[in-house]
């Protein structure tokens, strides 16, 4: 159910990867094109269902189906899309004690703007190699499946050539080594910094390489997903 290939979009270099700690997992990422937009926008979605395994994977596939149907049938503002998906999910999960966090980002290819909704998910990172700085693309909103009338808000940010956006799940930052230290935000930034001049796929390689070296000899104890977007 993961994307079979990375999107090929003029002006952007985009790559994603998901590594599950079990045979099935609850992490999810996708690249979608809203209906009737003339390929002028691309949606980048990263989600994380609580726990992992069969039940989490089933909830992930349900949310994926709702989201794809909603985007292709009735395009609208990001907050309205996420609100509708949440309303459909709540009846399915209210007895299961499961929920799903999601970062839903929509990139306007011509205007070089990212609009996003954060539903209880990790903030994305917008890194600027030129001055070695970064900002968090944060926001308010409950995870999907918690409350039917949850309110979601759209945020937006101008993006410029050379900048890098990372959208991931908490399995990366919260991964621990044998001493009980967490990988954390700063190590993630260091990995980005070390490969900022490389293609998006090589940035993915660098991040997961840093992560595996950090926790060796331990392996992942949670699903790990990351999408890298370079503005060319």
PDB file of N, CA and C in Angstrom, residues 101-139:
ATOM      1  N   UNK A 101      -2.167   9.547  14.340  1.00  0.00           N
ATOM      2  CA  UNK A 101      -1.673  10.904  14.127  1.00  0.00           C
ATOM      3  C   UNK A 101      -1.371  11.072  12.645  1.00  0.00           C
ATOM      4  N   UNK A 102      -1.443  12.309  12.174  1.00  0.00           N
ATOM      5  CA  UNK A 102      -1.195  12.551  10.747  1.00  0.00           C
ATOM      6  C   UNK A 102      -0.648  13.962  10.522  1.00  0.00           C
ATOM      7  N   UNK A 103       0.312  14.050   9.617  1.00  0.00           N
ATOM      8  CA  UNK A 103       0.751  15.341   9.082  1.00  0.00           C
ATOM      9  C   UNK A 103       0.340  15.352   7.618  1.00  0.00           C
ATOM     10  N   UNK A 104      -0.547  16.288   7.278  1.00  0.00           N
ATOM     11  CA  UNK A 104      -1.049  16.404   5.915  1.00  0.00           C
ATOM     12  C   UNK A 104      -0.518  17.704   5.324  1.00  0.00           C
ATOM     13  N   UNK A 105       0.356  17.593   4.342  1.00  0.00           N
ATOM     14  CA  UNK A 105       0.936  18.779   3.724  1.00  0.00           C
ATOM     15  C   UNK A 105       0.565  18.872   2.259  1.00  0.00           C
ATOM     16  N   UNK A 106       0.272  20.068   1.807  1.00  0.00           N
ATOM     17  CA  UNK A 106      -0.067  20.298   0.407  1.00  0.00           C
ATOM     18  C   UNK A 106       0.887  21.345  -0.142  1.00  0.00           C
ATOM     19  N   UNK A 107       1.659  20.975  -1.159  1.00  0.00           N
ATOM     20  CA  UNK A 107       2.644  21.879  -1.739  1.00  0.00           C
ATOM     21  C   UNK A 107       2.094  22.482  -3.020  1.00  0.00           C
ATOM     22  N   UNK A 108       2.041  23.794  -3.048  1.00  0.00           N
ATOM     23  CA  UNK A 108       1.681  24.516  -4.261  1.00  0.00           C
ATOM     24  C   UNK A 108       2.959  24.665  -5.081  1.00  0.00           C
ATOM     25  N   UNK A 109       3.020  23.945  -6.198  1.00  0.00           N
ATOM     26  CA  UNK A 109       4.258  23.831  -6.956  1.00  0.00           C
ATOM     27  C   UNK A 109       4.670  25.153  -7.580  1.00  0.00           C
ATOM     28  N   UNK A 110       3.710  25.912  -8.077  1.00  0.00           N
ATOM     29  CA  UNK A 110       4.034  27.179  -8.734  1.00  0.00           C
ATOM     30  C   UNK A 110       4.364  28.277  -7.731  1.00  0.00           C
ATOM     31  N   UNK A 111       3.559  28.372  -6.671  1.00  0.00           N
ATOM     32  CA  UNK A 111       3.746  29.453  -5.707  1.00  0.00           C
ATOM     33  C   UNK A 111       4.840  29.166  -4.690  1.00  0.00           C
ATOM     34  N   UNK A 112       5.337  27.917  -4.653  1.00  0.00           N
ATOM     35  CA  UNK A 112       6.349  27.505  -3.670  1.00  0.00           C
ATOM     36  C   UNK A 112       5.865  27.812  -2.244  1.00  0.00           C
ATOM     37  N   UNK A 113       4.709  27.240  -1.923  1.00  0.00           N
ATOM     38  CA  UNK A 113       4.110  27.381  -0.593  1.00  0.00           C
ATOM     39  C   UNK A 113       3.707  25.990  -0.111  1.00  0.00           C
ATOM     40  N   UNK A 114       3.933  25.715   1.158  1.00  0.00           N
ATOM     41  CA  UNK A 114       3.397  24.493   1.756  1.00  0.00           C
ATOM     42  C   UNK A 114       2.303  24.873   2.738  1.00  0.00           C
ATOM     43  N   UNK A 115       1.150  24.225   2.603  1.00  0.00           N
ATOM     44  CA  UNK A 115       0.040  24.369   3.540  1.00  0.00           C
ATOM     45  C   UNK A 115      -0.117  23.036   4.243  1.00  0.00           C
ATOM     46  N   UNK A 116      -0.388  23.059   5.537  1.00  0.00           N
ATOM     47  CA  UNK A 116      -0.439  21.789   6.255  1.00  0.00           C
ATOM     48  C   UNK A 116      -1.428  21.820   7.411  1.00  0.00           C
ATOM     49  N   UNK A 117      -1.808  20.599   7.806  1.00  0.00           N
ATOM     50  CA  UNK A 117      -2.593  20.368   9.013  1.00  0.00           C
ATOM     51  C   UNK A 117      -1.862  19.307   9.822  1.00  0.00           C
ATOM     52  N   UNK A 118      -1.713  19.550  11.117  1.00  0.00           N
ATOM     53  CA  UNK A 118      -1.045  18.602  12.012  1.00  0.00           C
ATOM     54  C   UNK A 118      -2.092  18.036  12.966  1.00  0.00           C
ATOM     55  N   UNK A 119      -2.387  16.747  12.799  1.00  0.00           N
ATOM     56  CA  UNK A 119      -3.372  16.083  13.656  1.00  0.00           C
ATOM     57  C   UNK A 119      -2.632  15.235  14.690  1.00  0.00           C
ATOM     58  N   UNK A 120      -2.151  15.888  15.749  1.00  0.00           N
ATOM     59  CA  UNK A 120      -1.475  15.185  16.823  1.00  0.00           C
ATOM     60  C   UNK A 120      -0.137  14.582  16.451  1.00  0.00           C
ATOM     61  N   UNK A 121       0.415  14.967  15.305  1.00  0.00           N
ATOM     62  CA  UNK A 121       1.622  14.339  14.766  1.00  0.00           C
ATOM     63  C   UNK A 121       2.879  15.144  15.111  1.00  0.00           C
ATOM     64  N   UNK A 122       4.035  14.500  14.890  1.00  0.00           N
ATOM     65  CA  UNK A 122       5.316  15.193  14.996  1.00  0.00           C
ATOM     66  C   UNK A 122       5.322  16.414  14.069  1.00  0.00           C
ATOM     67  N   UNK A 123       5.836  17.573  14.509  1.00  0.00           N
ATOM     68  CA  UNK A 123       6.009  18.677  13.570  1.00  0.00           C
ATOM     69  C   UNK A 123       6.983  18.285  12.463  1.00  0.00           C
ATOM     70  N   UNK A 124       6.750  18.788  11.266  1.00  0.00           N
ATOM     71  CA  UNK A 124       7.743  18.640  10.211  1.00  0.00           C
ATOM     72  C   UNK A 124       8.876  19.630  10.468  1.00  0.00           C
ATOM     73  N   UNK A 125      10.000  19.414   9.807  1.00  0.00           N
ATOM     74  CA  UNK A 125      11.168  20.291   9.950  1.00  0.00           C
ATOM     75  C   UNK A 125      11.438  20.962   8.618  1.00  0.00           C
ATOM     76  N   UNK A 126      11.592  22.282   8.624  1.00  0.00           N
ATOM     77  CA  UNK A 126      12.007  23.037   7.443  1.00  0.00           C
ATOM     78  C   UNK A 126      13.421  23.532   7.695  1.00  0.00           C
ATOM     79  N   UNK A 127      14.383  22.915   7.009  1.00  0.00           N
ATOM     80  CA  UNK A 127      15.807  23.208   7.228  1.00  0.00           C
ATOM     81  C   UNK A 127      16.336  24.079   6.099  1.00  0.00           C
ATOM     82  N   UNK A 128      17.103  25.123   6.473  1.00  0.00           N
ATOM     83  CA  UNK A 128      17.701  26.043   5.500  1.00  0.00           C
ATOM     84  C   UNK A 128      19.218  25.898   5.548  1.00  0.00           C
ATOM     85  N   UNK A 129      19.834  25.203   4.576  1.00  0.00           N
ATOM     86  CA  UNK A 129      21.282  25.004   4.594  1.00  0.00           C
ATOM     87  C   UNK A 129      22.083  26.308   4.530  1.00  0.00           C
ATOM     88  N   UNK A 130      21.521  27.309   3.859  1.00  0.00           N
ATOM     89  CA  UNK A 130      22.250  28.564   3.656  1.00  0.00           C
ATOM     90  C   UNK A 130      22.737  29.170   4.963  1.00  0.00           C
ATOM     91  N   UNK A 131      21.895  29.154   5.998  1.00  0.00           N
ATOM     92  CA  UNK A 131      22.309  29.711   7.288  1.00  0.00           C
ATOM     93  C   UNK A 131      22.243  28.668   8.409  1.00  0.00           C
ATOM     94  N   UNK A 132      22.143  27.395   8.027  1.00  0.00           N
ATOM     95  CA  UNK A 132      22.149  26.289   8.988  1.00  0.00           C
ATOM     96  C   UNK A 132      21.090  26.492  10.079  1.00  0.00           C
ATOM     97  N   UNK A 133      19.876  26.841   9.661  1.00  0.00           N
ATOM     98  CA  UNK A 133      18.793  27.073  10.619  1.00  0.00           C
ATOM     99  C   UNK A 133      17.604  26.183  10.266  1.00  0.00           C
ATOM    100  N   UNK A 134      16.702  26.033  11.210  1.00  0.00           N
ATOM    101  CA  UNK A 134      15.497  25.270  10.926  1.00  0.00           C
ATOM    102  C   UNK A 134      14.339  25.814  11.749  1.00  0.00           C
ATOM    103  N   UNK A 135      13.137  25.581  11.235  1.00  0.00           N
ATOM    104  CA  UNK A 135      11.915  25.896  11.964  1.00  0.00           C
ATOM    105  C   UNK A 135      11.042  24.648  11.952  1.00  0.00           C
ATOM    106  N   UNK A 136      10.172  24.542  12.939  1.00  0.00           N
ATOM    107  CA  UNK A 136       9.245  23.430  13.021  1.00  0.00           C
ATOM    108  C   UNK A 136       7.907  23.833  12.420  1.00  0.00           C
ATOM    109  N   UNK A 137       7.391  23.001  11.556  1.00  0.00           N
ATOM    110  CA  UNK A 137       6.060  23.225  10.986  1.00  0.00           C
ATOM    111  C   UNK A 137       5.062  22.551  11.917  1.00  0.00           C
ATOM    112  N   UNK A 138       4.641  23.284  12.913  1.00  0.00           N
ATOM    113  CA  UNK A 138       3.807  22.743  13.982  1.00  0.00           C
ATOM    114  C   UNK A 138       2.346  23.150  13.770  1.00  0.00           C
ATOM    115  N   UNK A 139       1.530  22.930  14.783  1.00  0.00           N
ATOM    116  CA  UNK A 139       0.124  23.289  14.700  1.00  0.00           C
ATOM    117  C   UNK A 139      -0.675  22.526  15.738  1.00  0.00           C
TER     118      UNK A 139
END
